[in-house]
């Protein structure tokens, strides 16, 4: 019996979606959890996975056409034996082995390309979820298994390169961050033989409109301070292996989120929005963390960041970044932010002057984290020491925030970071 594929509701406020690109054609086979198409809304692009193992019968909506949520856009035919096995697994009684937790399109693609039965892999992610690291370890068991401490950047680079080869992409390694995967075909396609007009993608148009509107709306001012990450770095080294065992890759970003939370609590005016009829003060703290994509930028939001522990923030940052890069974010994931953090330092930038993410009041830029020679004072003695440091830049809306307030905000962040664990 044919299975209808309907335009999904990708968010509470989303009533329609555009078929951006079909990833399968009539006659193609598709596995459960494998991406079937990309859907574009006015907020986010996301991959829609198949819910069954089957074959594509027909595509009812062409690429580029916009339809209402619930519209039938394709039909699939079930694969009998595989479907029966899936049904048996889904109805297994408690205690019986079964696969429950969802997998990302990246994991599904790796499994399909290498002919891996995911039932043979033990997941180390939240609730037993199979991660790309689990698949990597299955493909190369001689490497450090997931959940254990690694031997440094060399092993992370090897792991990233292995993933890049498996997924057919090139990789640009970023320190203590998930690698930014760059589609080599897309890059090659951006080198025209002669001058040509390339149509704007929905994402690039949305970014352009949003940033131009922000510049025309708010008077931007930026203040910068340098912070010492010695205590944070030492703490991270002590706990990151334990965090890995709990399914969380600990970068420096969660520490900056914690410090931003402390500063937003101390200075609520930063967690506000300017309106013609007054200043909108936000009771809840929702922090957006910018994620670079091969074809743009997106800012998923950590809701109620002030209610999360360091472990909870590490999990949330990792989950949002992974889903952003695999195009599995929902519009709700990028809505409601009250403050934004952009970590431009992962590409080597020392400091920058980011543009405010309207209608927010400010945005924090994190520069490259690097060792620097600094003068330290102990009593009457001065000495030169090597310290791990970075610049923090706060770009703020001068209509509701003054320079002294912005400086105070960065001072609170600086104290929170430099005295972490003290």
mmCIF file of C-alpha atoms in Angstrom:
data_model
loop_
_atom_site.group_PDB
_atom_site.id
_atom_site.type_symbol
_atom_site.label_atom_id
_atom_site.label_comp_id
_atom_site.label_asym_id
_atom_site.label_seq_id
_atom_site.Cartn_x
_atom_site.Cartn_y
_atom_site.Cartn_z
ATOM 1 C CA UNK A 1 0.000 0.000 0.000
ATOM 2 C CA UNK A 2 1.518 3.389 -0.987
ATOM 3 C CA UNK A 3 2.623 5.652 1.861
ATOM 4 C CA UNK A 4 1.894 9.370 1.545
ATOM 5 C CA UNK A 5 4.669 11.821 2.394
ATOM 6 C CA UNK A 6 3.204 15.137 3.546
ATOM 7 C CA UNK A 7 4.722 18.580 3.896
ATOM 8 C CA UNK A 8 5.728 18.554 7.585
ATOM 9 C CA UNK A 9 4.965 21.266 10.115
ATOM 10 C CA UNK A 10 8.447 22.521 10.968
ATOM 11 C CA UNK A 11 7.359 24.948 13.670
ATOM 12 C CA UNK A 12 4.323 26.254 15.505
ATOM 13 C CA UNK A 13 4.148 29.400 13.372
ATOM 14 C CA UNK A 14 4.955 27.683 10.057
ATOM 15 C CA UNK A 15 1.977 27.038 7.780
ATOM 16 C CA UNK A 16 3.734 26.301 4.490
ATOM 17 C CA UNK A 17 7.039 25.076 3.110
ATOM 18 C CA UNK A 18 8.949 25.047 -0.166
ATOM 19 C CA UNK A 19 10.438 21.911 -1.709
ATOM 20 C CA UNK A 20 14.013 23.060 -1.999
ATOM 21 C CA UNK A 21 15.597 19.920 -3.425
ATOM 22 C CA UNK A 22 14.553 16.306 -3.882
ATOM 23 C CA UNK A 23 17.350 14.001 -2.725
ATOM 24 C CA UNK A 24 15.631 10.927 -4.176
ATOM 25 C CA UNK A 25 13.963 10.307 -7.540
ATOM 26 C CA UNK A 26 11.157 7.926 -8.625
ATOM 27 C CA UNK A 27 12.465 4.370 -8.536
ATOM 28 C CA UNK A 28 15.172 5.124 -5.946
ATOM 29 C CA UNK A 29 15.278 3.116 -2.745
ATOM 30 C CA UNK A 30 15.297 4.956 0.544
ATOM 31 C CA UNK A 31 16.116 3.724 4.023
ATOM 32 C CA UNK A 32 14.384 4.686 7.217
ATOM 33 C CA UNK A 33 15.919 7.912 8.618
ATOM 34 C CA UNK A 34 17.632 8.640 5.273
ATOM 35 C CA UNK A 35 17.051 12.174 3.961
ATOM 36 C CA UNK A 36 14.319 12.273 1.316
ATOM 37 C CA UNK A 37 14.213 15.995 0.495
ATOM 38 C CA UNK A 38 15.204 19.461 1.684
ATOM 39 C CA UNK A 39 12.405 21.792 2.738
ATOM 40 C CA UNK A 40 12.835 25.566 2.811
ATOM 41 C CA UNK A 41 10.775 27.913 4.965
ATOM 42 C CA UNK A 42 11.190 31.618 5.602
ATOM 43 C CA UNK A 43 13.195 30.701 8.698
ATOM 44 C CA UNK A 44 15.345 27.625 8.052
ATOM 45 C CA UNK A 45 16.291 24.910 5.558
ATOM 46 C CA UNK A 46 16.002 21.356 6.848
ATOM 47 C CA UNK A 47 16.253 17.784 5.598
ATOM 48 C CA UNK A 48 13.161 15.605 5.903
ATOM 49 C CA UNK A 49 13.949 11.913 6.490
ATOM 50 C CA UNK A 50 11.955 8.922 5.369
ATOM 51 C CA UNK A 51 9.995 7.129 8.072
ATOM 52 C CA UNK A 52 10.220 3.739 6.348
ATOM 53 C CA UNK A 53 12.448 1.497 4.283
ATOM 54 C CA UNK A 54 10.993 1.652 0.808
ATOM 55 C CA UNK A 55 11.074 2.898 -2.767
ATOM 56 C CA UNK A 56 10.014 6.236 -4.237
ATOM 57 C CA UNK A 57 6.892 5.849 -6.382
ATOM 58 C CA UNK A 58 6.230 9.450 -7.416
ATOM 59 C CA UNK A 59 7.097 13.031 -6.558
ATOM 60 C CA UNK A 60 3.977 15.205 -6.572
ATOM 61 C CA UNK A 61 5.477 18.651 -5.917
ATOM 62 C CA UNK A 62 8.346 20.011 -8.040
ATOM 63 C CA UNK A 63 11.411 21.734 -6.617
ATOM 64 C CA UNK A 64 10.804 25.396 -5.850
ATOM 65 C CA UNK A 65 7.040 25.057 -5.333
ATOM 66 C CA UNK A 66 5.486 26.196 -2.038
ATOM 67 C CA UNK A 67 2.583 24.243 -0.519
ATOM 68 C CA UNK A 68 0.583 24.207 2.697
ATOM 69 C CA UNK A 69 1.585 22.028 5.643
ATOM 70 C CA UNK A 70 -0.102 18.621 5.307
ATOM 71 C CA UNK A 71 -0.089 18.601 1.493
ATOM 72 C CA UNK A 72 0.902 15.218 0.026
ATOM 73 C CA UNK A 73 4.213 15.823 -1.758
ATOM 74 C CA UNK A 74 5.337 12.261 -2.580
ATOM 75 C CA UNK A 75 4.383 8.615 -2.327
ATOM 76 C CA UNK A 76 6.557 5.700 -1.237
ATOM 77 C CA UNK A 77 6.157 1.939 -1.524
ATOM 78 C CA UNK A 78 7.032 -0.115 1.523
ATOM 79 C CA UNK A 79 9.658 -2.847 1.433
ATOM 80 C CA UNK A 80 7.813 -5.849 2.825
ATOM 81 C CA UNK A 81 10.365 -7.822 4.784
ATOM 82 C CA UNK A 82 12.236 -4.770 6.013
ATOM 83 C CA UNK A 83 8.968 -3.130 7.083
ATOM 84 C CA UNK A 84 7.925 -6.250 9.000
ATOM 85 C CA UNK A 85 11.267 -6.272 10.798
ATOM 86 C CA UNK A 86 10.830 -2.620 11.656
ATOM 87 C CA UNK A 87 7.321 -3.278 13.007
ATOM 88 C CA UNK A 88 8.603 -6.175 15.119
ATOM 89 C CA UNK A 89 11.327 -3.949 16.550
ATOM 90 C CA UNK A 90 8.928 -1.100 17.273
ATOM 91 C CA UNK A 91 6.540 -3.408 19.171
ATOM 92 C CA UNK A 92 9.219 -5.215 21.175
ATOM 93 C CA UNK A 93 8.406 -5.599 24.857
ATOM 94 C CA UNK A 94 10.451 -3.898 27.534
ATOM 95 C CA UNK A 95 13.791 -5.582 27.997
ATOM 96 C CA UNK A 96 14.000 -6.913 24.447
ATOM 97 C CA UNK A 97 16.734 -5.472 22.215
ATOM 98 C CA UNK A 98 15.449 -2.810 19.834
ATOM 99 C CA UNK A 99 16.579 0.426 18.161
ATOM 100 C CA UNK A 100 14.717 3.424 19.481
ATOM 101 C CA UNK A 101 16.727 6.633 19.460
ATOM 102 C CA UNK A 102 16.695 8.669 16.227
ATOM 103 C CA UNK A 103 19.844 9.058 14.150
ATOM 104 C CA UNK A 104 21.088 12.010 12.154
ATOM 105 C CA UNK A 105 21.188 12.049 8.335
ATOM 106 C CA UNK A 106 25.006 12.010 8.551
ATOM 107 C CA UNK A 107 24.920 8.727 10.476
ATOM 108 C CA UNK A 108 22.303 7.302 8.100
ATOM 109 C CA UNK A 109 24.408 8.207 5.049
ATOM 110 C CA UNK A 110 27.589 6.693 6.516
ATOM 111 C CA UNK A 111 25.721 3.507 7.406
ATOM 112 C CA UNK A 112 24.224 3.255 3.912
ATOM 113 C CA UNK A 113 27.516 3.965 2.117
ATOM 114 C CA UNK A 114 29.454 1.376 4.119
ATOM 115 C CA UNK A 115 26.675 -1.215 4.391
ATOM 116 C CA UNK A 116 26.625 -1.032 8.189
ATOM 117 C CA UNK A 117 23.836 -2.617 10.220
ATOM 118 C CA UNK A 118 23.337 -0.060 12.997
ATOM 119 C CA UNK A 119 22.004 -2.807 15.261
ATOM 120 C CA UNK A 120 25.638 -3.894 15.693
ATOM 121 C CA UNK A 121 26.751 -0.494 17.008
ATOM 122 C CA UNK A 122 26.369 0.589 20.631
ATOM 123 C CA UNK A 123 25.419 4.249 20.848
ATOM 124 C CA UNK A 124 27.235 6.526 23.302
ATOM 125 C CA UNK A 125 24.986 9.548 22.744
ATOM 126 C CA UNK A 126 22.069 10.670 24.867
ATOM 127 C CA UNK A 127 19.611 7.807 25.524
ATOM 128 C CA UNK A 128 21.881 5.425 23.603
ATOM 129 C CA UNK A 129 21.780 7.449 20.394
ATOM 130 C CA UNK A 130 24.299 6.387 17.739
ATOM 131 C CA UNK A 131 26.610 9.297 16.888
ATOM 132 C CA UNK A 132 29.001 9.829 14.006
ATOM 133 C CA UNK A 133 31.868 9.088 16.434
ATOM 134 C CA UNK A 134 30.320 5.668 17.119
ATOM 135 C CA UNK A 135 30.245 4.939 13.372
ATOM 136 C CA UNK A 136 33.832 6.177 13.003
ATOM 137 C CA UNK A 137 34.995 3.867 15.768
ATOM 138 C CA UNK A 138 33.123 0.955 14.173
ATOM 139 C CA UNK A 139 34.895 1.647 10.872
ATOM 140 C CA UNK A 140 38.317 2.054 12.551
ATOM 141 C CA UNK A 141 38.250 0.257 15.927
ATOM 142 C CA UNK A 142 41.986 0.743 16.465
ATOM 143 C CA UNK A 143 41.360 4.450 17.121
ATOM 144 C CA UNK A 144 40.415 5.804 20.528
ATOM 145 C CA UNK A 145 36.854 4.649 21.307
ATOM 146 C CA UNK A 146 34.121 7.212 21.943
ATOM 147 C CA UNK A 147 33.901 8.424 25.532
ATOM 148 C CA UNK A 148 37.644 8.255 26.274
ATOM 149 C CA UNK A 149 40.233 10.992 26.344
ATOM 150 C CA UNK A 150 42.034 11.564 23.066
ATOM 151 C CA UNK A 151 45.688 12.304 22.528
ATOM 152 C CA UNK A 152 45.211 15.786 21.109
ATOM 153 C CA UNK A 153 44.652 17.677 17.894
ATOM 154 C CA UNK A 154 46.383 15.068 15.724
ATOM 155 C CA UNK A 155 43.843 12.386 16.540
ATOM 156 C CA UNK A 156 40.928 14.803 16.179
ATOM 157 C CA UNK A 157 42.285 15.776 12.756
ATOM 158 C CA UNK A 158 42.559 12.117 11.716
ATOM 159 C CA UNK A 159 39.017 11.477 12.900
ATOM 160 C CA UNK A 160 37.715 14.487 10.967
ATOM 161 C CA UNK A 161 39.557 13.473 7.814
ATOM 162 C CA UNK A 162 38.153 9.951 8.052
ATOM 163 C CA UNK A 163 34.633 11.359 8.370
ATOM 164 C CA UNK A 164 35.243 13.690 5.438
ATOM 165 C CA UNK A 165 36.354 10.801 3.226
ATOM 166 C CA UNK A 166 33.362 8.711 4.290
ATOM 167 C CA UNK A 167 30.886 11.511 3.584
ATOM 168 C CA UNK A 168 32.490 12.645 0.331
ATOM 169 C CA UNK A 169 33.367 16.098 1.603
ATOM 170 C CA UNK A 170 36.465 18.131 2.356
ATOM 171 C CA UNK A 171 37.082 19.305 5.894
ATOM 172 C CA UNK A 172 38.343 22.500 7.418
ATOM 173 C CA UNK A 173 39.515 21.750 10.978
ATOM 174 C CA UNK A 174 38.714 24.285 13.683
ATOM 175 C CA UNK A 175 40.378 23.986 17.141
ATOM 176 C CA UNK A 176 38.142 22.552 19.879
ATOM 177 C CA UNK A 177 35.144 22.854 17.594
ATOM 178 C CA UNK A 178 33.297 20.525 15.301
ATOM 179 C CA UNK A 179 34.868 20.749 11.825
ATOM 180 C CA UNK A 180 33.155 22.852 9.198
ATOM 181 C CA UNK A 181 32.362 20.492 6.350
ATOM 182 C CA UNK A 182 32.699 22.067 2.927
ATOM 183 C CA UNK A 183 31.026 20.478 -0.065
ATOM 184 C CA UNK A 184 33.814 20.208 -2.671
ATOM 185 C CA UNK A 185 31.315 20.047 -5.536
ATOM 186 C CA UNK A 186 29.657 23.233 -4.315
ATOM 187 C CA UNK A 187 33.040 25.002 -4.044
ATOM 188 C CA UNK A 188 34.054 23.852 -7.524
ATOM 189 C CA UNK A 189 30.700 25.012 -8.833
ATOM 190 C CA UNK A 190 31.373 28.538 -7.558
ATOM 191 C CA UNK A 191 34.299 29.014 -9.970
ATOM 192 C CA UNK A 192 32.606 30.098 -13.224
ATOM 193 C CA UNK A 193 34.422 30.137 -16.555
ATOM 194 C CA UNK A 194 33.219 33.719 -17.061
ATOM 195 C CA UNK A 195 31.083 36.375 -15.398
ATOM 196 C CA UNK A 196 27.620 35.164 -14.489
ATOM 197 C CA UNK A 197 24.714 36.089 -12.224
ATOM 198 C CA UNK A 198 24.167 33.480 -9.504
ATOM 199 C CA UNK A 199 20.652 33.554 -8.009
ATOM 200 C CA UNK A 200 20.496 34.166 -4.262
ATOM 201 C CA UNK A 201 19.610 31.148 -2.181
ATOM 202 C CA UNK A 202 16.747 31.653 0.319
ATOM 203 C CA UNK A 203 19.266 31.498 3.169
ATOM 204 C CA UNK A 204 21.635 34.059 1.633
ATOM 205 C CA UNK A 205 18.750 36.432 0.842
ATOM 206 C CA UNK A 206 17.417 36.134 4.395
ATOM 207 C CA UNK A 207 20.872 36.821 5.854
ATOM 208 C CA UNK A 208 21.364 39.851 3.608
ATOM 209 C CA UNK A 209 17.944 41.348 4.405
ATOM 210 C CA UNK A 210 18.309 40.745 8.135
ATOM 211 C CA UNK A 211 21.780 42.290 8.466
ATOM 212 C CA UNK A 212 21.033 45.336 6.290
ATOM 213 C CA UNK A 213 17.880 45.963 8.316
ATOM 214 C CA UNK A 214 19.872 45.699 11.544
ATOM 215 C CA UNK A 215 22.471 48.235 10.390
ATOM 216 C CA UNK A 216 19.738 50.683 9.342
ATOM 217 C CA UNK A 217 17.764 50.137 12.554
ATOM 218 C CA UNK A 218 20.279 50.397 15.390
ATOM 219 C CA UNK A 219 23.335 52.609 16.031
ATOM 220 C CA UNK A 220 26.087 50.037 16.501
ATOM 221 C CA UNK A 221 28.924 50.540 19.001
ATOM 222 C CA UNK A 222 31.544 47.943 19.969
ATOM 223 C CA UNK A 223 33.653 47.622 23.113
ATOM 224 C CA UNK A 224 36.449 45.047 23.576
ATOM 225 C CA UNK A 225 38.154 43.410 26.568
ATOM 226 C CA UNK A 226 40.765 40.684 26.901
ATOM 227 C CA UNK A 227 40.183 37.711 29.193
ATOM 228 C CA UNK A 228 42.435 35.026 30.672
ATOM 229 C CA UNK A 229 41.167 31.463 30.194
ATOM 230 C CA UNK A 230 43.741 29.691 32.375
ATOM 231 C CA UNK A 231 41.223 28.518 34.978
ATOM 232 C CA UNK A 232 38.624 27.569 32.389
ATOM 233 C CA UNK A 233 41.198 25.641 30.358
ATOM 234 C CA UNK A 234 42.428 23.748 33.430
ATOM 235 C CA UNK A 235 38.862 22.836 34.408
ATOM 236 C CA UNK A 236 38.064 21.719 30.869
ATOM 237 C CA UNK A 237 41.086 19.425 30.802
ATOM 238 C CA UNK A 238 39.982 17.852 34.092
ATOM 239 C CA UNK A 239 36.389 17.118 33.103
ATOM 240 C CA UNK A 240 36.232 16.736 29.322
ATOM 241 C CA UNK A 241 36.845 12.965 29.366
ATOM 242 C CA UNK A 242 34.024 12.506 31.872
ATOM 243 C CA UNK A 243 31.773 14.697 29.736
ATOM 244 C CA UNK A 244 32.594 12.554 26.683
ATOM 245 C CA UNK A 245 31.498 9.450 28.587
ATOM 246 C CA UNK A 246 28.192 11.212 29.204
ATOM 247 C CA UNK A 247 27.751 11.997 25.520
ATOM 248 C CA UNK A 248 28.881 15.653 25.559
ATOM 249 C CA UNK A 249 31.886 17.111 23.717
ATOM 250 C CA UNK A 250 33.102 19.995 25.880
ATOM 251 C CA UNK A 251 34.363 23.030 23.961
ATOM 252 C CA UNK A 252 35.011 26.494 25.373
ATOM 253 C CA UNK A 253 31.633 27.752 24.152
ATOM 254 C CA UNK A 254 29.561 26.517 27.158
ATOM 255 C CA UNK A 255 31.879 28.434 29.492
ATOM 256 C CA UNK A 256 31.233 31.631 27.558
ATOM 257 C CA UNK A 257 27.490 30.943 27.673
ATOM 258 C CA UNK A 258 27.661 30.557 31.464
ATOM 259 C CA UNK A 259 29.594 33.815 31.769
ATOM 260 C CA UNK A 260 27.099 35.580 29.491
ATOM 261 C CA UNK A 261 24.249 34.308 31.670
ATOM 262 C CA UNK A 262 25.932 35.791 34.757
ATOM 263 C CA UNK A 263 26.368 39.134 32.982
ATOM 264 C CA UNK A 264 22.793 39.172 31.657
ATOM 265 C CA UNK A 265 21.493 38.550 35.170
ATOM 266 C CA UNK A 266 23.611 41.404 36.500
ATOM 267 C CA UNK A 267 22.614 43.776 33.665
ATOM 268 C CA UNK A 268 19.083 42.913 32.461
ATOM 269 C CA UNK A 269 19.066 45.871 30.056
ATOM 270 C CA UNK A 270 21.372 43.831 27.780
ATOM 271 C CA UNK A 271 18.669 41.141 27.680
ATOM 272 C CA UNK A 272 16.141 43.564 26.209
ATOM 273 C CA UNK A 273 14.848 45.003 22.928
ATOM 274 C CA UNK A 274 14.262 48.588 21.838
ATOM 275 C CA UNK A 275 10.748 49.457 20.671
ATOM 276 C CA UNK A 276 9.204 52.730 19.563
ATOM 277 C CA UNK A 277 6.859 52.639 22.554
ATOM 278 C CA UNK A 278 9.505 51.685 25.121
ATOM 279 C CA UNK A 279 12.044 49.051 26.128
ATOM 280 C CA UNK A 280 10.948 45.406 26.083
ATOM 281 C CA UNK A 281 12.591 43.657 29.040
ATOM 282 C CA UNK A 282 12.821 39.869 28.639
ATOM 283 C CA UNK A 283 12.269 37.752 31.745
ATOM 284 C CA UNK A 284 13.800 34.614 30.197
ATOM 285 C CA UNK A 285 17.328 34.229 28.880
ATOM 286 C CA UNK A 286 17.473 32.566 25.452
ATOM 287 C CA UNK A 287 20.997 32.622 24.012
ATOM 288 C CA UNK A 288 21.630 32.072 20.315
ATOM 289 C CA UNK A 289 24.947 30.544 19.225
ATOM 290 C CA UNK A 290 25.926 31.226 15.608
ATOM 291 C CA UNK A 291 26.842 28.171 13.508
ATOM 292 C CA UNK A 292 28.732 28.531 10.224
ATOM 293 C CA UNK A 293 27.418 26.489 7.292
ATOM 294 C CA UNK A 294 29.014 25.909 3.880
ATOM 295 C CA UNK A 295 26.459 28.229 2.285
ATOM 296 C CA UNK A 296 25.705 30.684 5.075
ATOM 297 C CA UNK A 297 25.114 31.160 8.780
ATOM 298 C CA UNK A 298 22.366 30.197 11.192
ATOM 299 C CA UNK A 299 21.747 30.944 14.874
ATOM 300 C CA UNK A 300 20.037 28.148 16.835
ATOM 301 C CA UNK A 301 18.859 29.188 20.280
ATOM 302 C CA UNK A 302 19.532 27.664 23.710
ATOM 303 C CA UNK A 303 16.226 28.227 25.472
ATOM 304 C CA UNK A 304 16.397 29.119 29.186
ATOM 305 C CA UNK A 305 20.193 29.001 29.153
ATOM 306 C CA UNK A 306 20.250 30.265 32.741
ATOM 307 C CA UNK A 307 18.630 27.037 33.935
ATOM 308 C CA UNK A 308 21.310 24.735 32.495
ATOM 309 C CA UNK A 309 24.492 23.326 33.987
ATOM 310 C CA UNK A 310 27.819 23.228 32.157
ATOM 311 C CA UNK A 311 27.105 19.621 31.134
ATOM 312 C CA UNK A 312 23.630 20.551 29.928
ATOM 313 C CA UNK A 313 25.003 23.465 27.909
ATOM 314 C CA UNK A 314 27.709 21.273 26.353
ATOM 315 C CA UNK A 315 25.059 18.783 25.231
ATOM 316 C CA UNK A 316 22.775 21.500 23.897
ATOM 317 C CA UNK A 317 25.539 23.338 22.016
ATOM 318 C CA UNK A 318 26.714 20.095 20.422
ATOM 319 C CA UNK A 319 23.201 18.963 19.517
ATOM 320 C CA UNK A 320 22.182 22.286 17.965
ATOM 321 C CA UNK A 321 25.428 22.566 15.981
ATOM 322 C CA UNK A 322 25.107 19.001 14.658
ATOM 323 C CA UNK A 323 21.473 19.489 13.666
ATOM 324 C CA UNK A 324 22.297 22.833 12.055
ATOM 325 C CA UNK A 325 25.010 21.288 9.878
ATOM 326 C CA UNK A 326 22.857 18.282 8.965
ATOM 327 C CA UNK A 327 19.886 20.580 8.156
ATOM 328 C CA UNK A 328 17.642 19.108 10.822
ATOM 329 C CA UNK A 329 16.829 22.312 12.712
ATOM 330 C CA UNK A 330 13.195 23.271 13.062
ATOM 331 C CA UNK A 331 12.035 26.905 12.878
ATOM 332 C CA UNK A 332 11.306 26.795 16.604
ATOM 333 C CA UNK A 333 15.023 26.084 17.189
ATOM 334 C CA UNK A 334 16.021 29.496 15.847
ATOM 335 C CA UNK A 335 13.234 31.638 17.306
ATOM 336 C CA UNK A 336 12.997 33.629 20.522
ATOM 337 C CA UNK A 337 16.659 34.503 21.088
ATOM 338 C CA UNK A 338 17.308 37.411 23.474
ATOM 339 C CA UNK A 339 21.126 37.537 23.116
ATOM 340 C CA UNK A 340 23.576 36.095 20.590
ATOM 341 C CA UNK A 341 27.131 34.736 20.744
ATOM 342 C CA UNK A 342 29.299 34.341 17.635
ATOM 343 C CA UNK A 343 32.597 32.486 17.948
ATOM 344 C CA UNK A 344 34.457 34.010 15.001
ATOM 345 C CA UNK A 345 37.791 33.055 16.547
ATOM 346 C CA UNK A 346 37.535 29.444 15.350
ATOM 347 C CA UNK A 347 38.808 30.613 11.962
ATOM 348 C CA UNK A 348 41.675 32.618 13.471
ATOM 349 C CA UNK A 349 40.028 36.030 13.789
ATOM 350 C CA UNK A 350 41.454 37.898 16.803
ATOM 351 C CA UNK A 351 38.486 40.206 17.298
ATOM 352 C CA UNK A 352 35.571 41.500 15.268
ATOM 353 C CA UNK A 353 32.597 43.865 15.343
ATOM 354 C CA UNK A 354 29.557 41.620 14.736
ATOM 355 C CA UNK A 355 26.201 43.002 13.595
ATOM 356 C CA UNK A 356 23.364 42.844 16.124
ATOM 357 C CA UNK A 357 20.802 40.088 15.613
ATOM 358 C CA UNK A 358 17.608 42.182 15.631
ATOM 359 C CA UNK A 359 15.510 42.748 17.639
ATOM 360 C CA UNK A 360 18.113 41.968 20.291
ATOM 361 C CA UNK A 361 20.145 44.667 22.037
ATOM 362 C CA UNK A 362 23.648 43.215 21.752
ATOM 363 C CA UNK A 363 25.855 40.463 20.351
ATOM 364 C CA UNK A 364 29.053 38.967 21.800
ATOM 365 C CA UNK A 365 32.035 38.114 19.606
ATOM 366 C CA UNK A 366 34.646 35.608 20.797
ATOM 367 C CA UNK A 367 38.097 35.969 19.271
ATOM 368 C CA UNK A 368 40.787 33.364 18.696
ATOM 369 C CA UNK A 369 41.923 31.610 21.864
ATOM 370 C CA UNK A 370 45.717 31.608 21.873
ATOM 371 C CA UNK A 371 48.737 31.709 24.161
ATOM 372 C CA UNK A 372 50.133 35.193 24.738
ATOM 373 C CA UNK A 373 52.974 36.737 26.717
ATOM 374 C CA UNK A 374 51.514 38.958 29.434
ATOM 375 C CA UNK A 375 52.809 40.924 32.420
ATOM 376 C CA UNK A 376 51.615 39.617 35.787
ATOM 377 C CA UNK A 377 52.131 41.287 39.150
ATOM 378 C CA UNK A 378 52.689 39.540 42.470
ATOM 379 C CA UNK A 379 53.154 42.057 45.252
ATOM 380 C CA UNK A 380 55.827 44.508 44.174
ATOM 381 C CA UNK A 381 57.211 42.166 41.520
ATOM 382 C CA UNK A 382 56.300 42.094 37.828
ATOM 383 C CA UNK A 383 56.975 39.114 35.598
ATOM 384 C CA UNK A 384 56.258 37.948 32.069
ATOM 385 C CA UNK A 385 54.163 34.775 31.803
ATOM 386 C CA UNK A 386 52.472 32.730 29.085
ATOM 387 C CA UNK A 387 48.689 32.699 29.425
ATOM 388 C CA UNK A 388 45.772 31.413 27.325
ATOM 389 C CA UNK A 389 43.759 34.485 26.387
ATOM 390 C CA UNK A 390 41.215 35.881 23.943
ATOM 391 C CA UNK A 391 39.368 39.092 23.137
ATOM 392 C CA UNK A 392 35.655 39.484 23.793
ATOM 393 C CA UNK A 393 33.824 42.138 21.792
ATOM 394 C CA UNK A 394 30.346 43.376 22.653
ATOM 395 C CA UNK A 395 28.463 45.184 19.895
ATOM 396 C CA UNK A 396 25.445 46.960 21.380
ATOM 397 C CA UNK A 397 22.462 49.103 20.430
ATOM 398 C CA UNK A 398 23.343 52.611 21.655
ATOM 399 C CA UNK A 399 19.659 53.582 21.760
ATOM 400 C CA UNK A 400 19.193 51.678 25.032
ATOM 401 C CA UNK A 401 22.733 50.748 26.170
ATOM 402 C CA UNK A 402 25.488 53.192 27.081
ATOM 403 C CA UNK A 403 29.229 52.542 26.978
ATOM 404 C CA UNK A 404 29.597 52.226 30.755
ATOM 405 C CA UNK A 405 26.845 49.592 30.880
ATOM 406 C CA UNK A 406 28.425 47.630 28.041
ATOM 407 C CA UNK A 407 31.826 47.777 29.752
ATOM 408 C CA UNK A 408 30.252 46.584 32.992
ATOM 409 C CA UNK A 409 28.747 43.635 31.132
ATOM 410 C CA UNK A 410 32.156 42.560 29.808
ATOM 411 C CA UNK A 411 33.705 43.073 33.253
ATOM 412 C CA UNK A 412 31.206 40.646 34.766
ATOM 413 C CA UNK A 413 31.983 38.134 32.011
ATOM 414 C CA UNK A 414 35.711 38.630 32.537
ATOM 415 C CA UNK A 415 35.448 38.026 36.297
ATOM 416 C CA UNK A 416 33.253 34.968 35.766
ATOM 417 C CA UNK A 417 35.741 33.420 33.323
ATOM 418 C CA UNK A 418 38.968 34.340 35.087
ATOM 419 C CA UNK A 419 37.697 33.193 38.515
ATOM 420 C CA UNK A 420 35.950 30.049 37.282
ATOM 421 C CA UNK A 421 35.989 27.380 39.979
ATOM 422 C CA UNK A 422 37.717 29.648 42.502
#
